[in-house]
Amino acid sequence: MLSAIRATCNTKVVSLIVGMLVLINLVLDPVLIFGIGPIPALGIQCAAIATVMANGISLIFSAYQLKATFPEFKYGVGMKKLRSGGLEILQISLPIAATNLILPVGTSLLTKLVAGYGAQAVVAFGITYRIDMITILFFTALTATLTPFLGQNRGRNNLARIRKELVIAWEF
C-alpha cells in the first residue's frame, strides 16, 4: 500500500507512516522482550510479534490514506476484473518481486556460509554488509522513486517519457 501512496506523489505521508512504524517498533520491542509493568518478559522471539503489530497498524493507516485520497477506491476486487488484468499485473509484478528477493536471499546464503567460520566472522560480515548498504543508498533511493513513476507512465502508455527518464537515471 505504501507504493500505491507513493505513486500518488504523496511521499510525505509515506515517510510519516514509515516513521510511525519505526516508533511503534521502538516502543513495542522492549515492552514485549523485557516486560514492563503487568506485561511479562516474553523474550527475543517477541520482537517478531512487535514487528507484525507495527506493520498491521501501518497497514490500517495506509488503507485509510488511500481511501481518503481516492474515495472511489474499492478494497474488494471482483474475480472477473482480477482475471482480466491478472496477467498484465503478473508481467509487471513478478520480475519486481524476484528482484526484491535477490538481496535478502543472497545475504542469508552468505551469512550461512560465513557462520561456518564462527561468531566473530558473522559479526564482521554484518558490519561490512551494513557499510555496503550505505554505499548503495543512493541507488536504492533512485529505484524507489523510479518505480511509481515508471508504473504511472506505463499505465498511460507513455513510453517516450519512460525512455527519457531511464536515460537520466542511467546517466545518474
CSV table of C-alpha atoms in Angstrom, one decimal:
chain,number,residue,atom,x,y,z
A,1,MET,CA,0.0,0.0,0.0
A,2,LEU,CA,2.9,2.3,0.6
A,3,SER,CA,3.9,2.0,-3.0
A,4,ALA,CA,0.4,2.9,-4.0
A,5,ILE,CA,0.5,6.0,-1.8
A,6,ARG,CA,4.0,6.9,-3.2
A,7,ALA,CA,2.5,6.6,-6.7
A,8,THR,CA,0.2,9.4,-5.9
A,9,CYS,CA,3.3,11.6,-5.4
A,10,ASN,CA,2.5,11.9,-1.7
A,11,THR,CA,5.9,10.8,-0.3
A,12,LYS,CA,5.4,12.9,2.8
A,13,VAL,CA,2.6,10.6,4.0
A,14,VAL,CA,4.7,7.5,3.2
A,15,SER,CA,7.6,9.0,5.3
A,16,LEU,CA,5.2,9.6,8.2
A,17,ILE,CA,3.8,6.1,8.0
A,18,VAL,CA,7.2,4.5,7.9
A,19,GLY,CA,8.4,6.8,10.8
A,20,MET,CA,5.3,5.7,12.8
A,21,LEU,CA,6.2,2.1,12.0
A,22,VAL,CA,9.7,2.6,13.4
A,23,LEU,CA,8.4,4.4,16.5
A,24,ILE,CA,5.8,1.7,17.3
A,25,ASN,CA,8.6,-0.9,16.9
A,26,LEU,CA,10.9,1.1,19.2
A,27,VAL,CA,8.2,1.1,21.9
A,28,LEU,CA,6.8,-2.5,21.5
A,29,ASP,CA,10.2,-4.3,21.2
A,30,PRO,CA,11.5,-3.5,24.7
A,31,VAL,CA,8.0,-3.9,26.2
A,32,LEU,CA,7.4,-7.4,24.8
A,33,ILE,CA,11.0,-8.6,25.1
A,34,PHE,CA,11.8,-7.3,28.6
A,35,GLY,CA,8.4,-6.8,30.0
A,36,ILE,CA,7.1,-3.6,31.6
A,37,GLY,CA,4.6,-3.4,34.5
A,38,PRO,CA,1.9,-6.0,34.1
A,39,ILE,CA,3.3,-7.2,30.8
A,40,PRO,CA,5.6,-10.2,31.4
A,41,ALA,CA,9.0,-10.5,29.6
A,42,LEU,CA,8.4,-12.7,26.6
A,43,GLY,CA,12.0,-12.9,25.2
A,44,ILE,CA,13.6,-12.0,21.9
A,45,GLN,CA,11.1,-14.1,19.8
A,46,CYS,CA,8.5,-11.5,20.6
A,47,ALA,CA,10.4,-8.9,18.5
A,48,ALA,CA,8.7,-10.5,15.6
A,49,ILE,CA,5.3,-10.1,17.2
A,50,ALA,CA,6.1,-6.4,17.7
A,51,THR,CA,7.0,-6.0,14.1
A,52,VAL,CA,3.8,-7.7,12.9
A,53,MET,CA,1.8,-5.5,15.2
A,54,ALA,CA,3.6,-2.4,13.9
A,55,ASN,CA,3.1,-3.5,10.3
A,56,GLY,CA,-0.6,-4.1,11.0
A,57,ILE,CA,-1.1,-0.6,12.4
A,58,SER,CA,0.9,0.8,9.4
A,59,LEU,CA,-1.5,-1.2,7.0
A,60,ILE,CA,-4.5,0.4,8.7
A,61,PHE,CA,-3.1,3.9,8.3
A,62,SER,CA,-2.1,3.2,4.7
A,63,ALA,CA,-5.6,1.9,3.8
A,64,TYR,CA,-7.2,5.0,5.4
A,65,GLN,CA,-4.9,7.3,3.4
A,66,LEU,CA,-5.7,5.5,0.2
A,67,LYS,CA,-9.4,5.7,0.9
A,68,ALA,CA,-9.1,9.4,1.8
A,69,THR,CA,-7.1,10.2,-1.4
A,70,PHE,CA,-9.4,8.1,-3.7
A,71,PRO,CA,-12.9,7.9,-2.2
A,72,GLU,CA,-13.9,5.7,-5.2
A,73,PHE,CA,-11.3,3.2,-4.3
A,74,LYS,CA,-12.7,-0.2,-3.5
A,75,TYR,CA,-10.8,-2.8,-1.5
A,76,GLY,CA,-12.7,-5.8,-2.9
A,77,VAL,CA,-11.9,-6.6,-6.5
A,78,GLY,CA,-14.3,-8.9,-8.5
A,79,MET,CA,-12.7,-12.1,-9.7
A,80,LYS,CA,-13.7,-11.2,-13.3
A,81,LYS,CA,-11.7,-8.0,-13.1
A,82,LEU,CA,-8.8,-9.7,-11.4
A,83,ARG,CA,-8.7,-12.4,-14.1
A,84,SER,CA,-8.9,-9.8,-16.9
A,85,GLY,CA,-6.0,-7.8,-15.6
A,86,GLY,CA,-4.2,-10.5,-13.7
A,87,LEU,CA,-1.8,-11.5,-16.5
A,88,GLU,CA,-0.7,-7.9,-17.1
A,89,ILE,CA,-0.2,-7.4,-13.3
A,90,LEU,CA,1.9,-10.5,-13.1
A,91,GLN,CA,4.0,-9.5,-16.0
A,92,ILE,CA,5.0,-6.3,-14.2
A,93,SER,CA,5.0,-7.6,-10.6
A,94,LEU,CA,6.7,-10.9,-10.8
A,95,PRO,CA,10.1,-9.5,-12.0
A,96,ILE,CA,9.9,-6.8,-9.4
A,97,ALA,CA,9.1,-9.4,-6.7
A,98,ALA,CA,12.0,-11.6,-7.9
A,99,THR,CA,14.3,-8.6,-7.8
A,100,ASN,CA,13.3,-7.7,-4.3
A,101,LEU,CA,14.2,-11.3,-3.2
A,102,ILE,CA,17.7,-11.3,-4.5
A,103,LEU,CA,19.3,-9.2,-1.7
A,104,PRO,CA,17.7,-11.0,1.3
A,105,VAL,CA,18.1,-14.5,-0.1
A,106,GLY,CA,21.7,-13.7,-1.1
A,107,THR,CA,22.5,-12.2,2.3
A,108,SER,CA,21.0,-15.3,4.0
A,109,LEU,CA,23.1,-17.7,2.0
A,110,LEU,CA,26.3,-15.6,2.6
A,111,THR,CA,25.6,-15.5,6.3
A,112,LYS,CA,25.1,-19.2,6.4
A,113,LEU,CA,28.5,-19.7,4.6
A,114,VAL,CA,30.2,-17.2,6.9
A,115,ALA,CA,28.7,-18.9,10.0
A,116,GLY,CA,31.0,-21.9,9.4
A,117,TYR,CA,33.9,-19.6,10.5
A,118,GLY,CA,32.4,-18.7,13.8
A,119,ALA,CA,30.5,-15.9,15.6
A,120,GLN,CA,33.2,-13.3,15.0
A,121,ALA,CA,33.1,-13.9,11.3
A,122,VAL,CA,29.3,-13.4,11.3
A,123,VAL,CA,29.7,-10.1,13.3
A,124,ALA,CA,32.4,-8.9,10.8
A,125,PHE,CA,30.2,-9.8,7.9
A,126,GLY,CA,27.3,-8.0,9.5
A,127,ILE,CA,29.3,-4.8,9.9
A,128,THR,CA,30.7,-4.9,6.3
A,129,TYR,CA,27.2,-5.6,5.0
A,130,ARG,CA,25.8,-2.5,6.7
A,131,ILE,CA,28.7,-0.4,5.3
A,132,ASP,CA,27.9,-1.8,1.9
A,133,MET,CA,24.2,-0.9,2.3
A,134,ILE,CA,25.3,2.8,2.9
A,135,THR,CA,27.2,2.8,-0.3
A,136,ILE,CA,24.2,1.7,-2.4
A,137,LEU,CA,21.8,4.0,-0.6
A,138,PHE,CA,21.5,6.5,-3.5
A,139,PHE,CA,20.8,3.7,-6.0
A,140,THR,CA,18.2,2.3,-3.7
A,141,ALA,CA,16.5,5.7,-3.4
A,142,LEU,CA,16.7,6.1,-7.2
A,143,THR,CA,14.9,2.8,-7.8
A,144,ALA,CA,12.3,3.6,-5.1
A,145,THR,CA,11.4,6.8,-6.9
A,146,LEU,CA,11.6,5.4,-10.4
A,147,THR,CA,9.2,2.5,-9.7
A,148,PRO,CA,5.9,4.5,-9.2
A,149,PHE,CA,7.0,7.0,-11.9
A,150,LEU,CA,7.5,4.2,-14.4
A,151,GLY,CA,4.3,2.5,-13.3
A,152,GLN,CA,2.3,5.6,-13.8
A,153,ASN,CA,3.7,6.2,-17.3
A,154,ARG,CA,3.4,2.5,-18.2
A,155,GLY,CA,-0.3,2.8,-17.3
A,156,ARG,CA,-0.7,5.8,-19.5
A,157,ASN,CA,1.3,4.0,-22.2
A,158,ASN,CA,3.7,7.0,-22.3
A,159,LEU,CA,6.8,5.0,-23.5
A,160,ALA,CA,8.6,8.1,-24.7
A,161,ARG,CA,8.6,9.6,-21.2
A,162,ILE,CA,9.8,6.3,-19.7
A,163,ARG,CA,12.7,6.1,-22.2
A,164,LYS,CA,13.7,9.7,-21.4
A,165,GLU,CA,13.7,9.2,-17.6
A,166,LEU,CA,15.6,5.9,-17.9
A,167,VAL,CA,18.3,7.7,-19.8
A,168,ILE,CA,18.5,10.3,-17.0
A,169,ALA,CA,18.6,7.5,-14.4
A,170,TRP,CA,21.4,5.7,-16.2
A,171,GLU,CA,23.4,8.9,-16.5
A,172,PHE,CA,23.0,9.4,-12.8
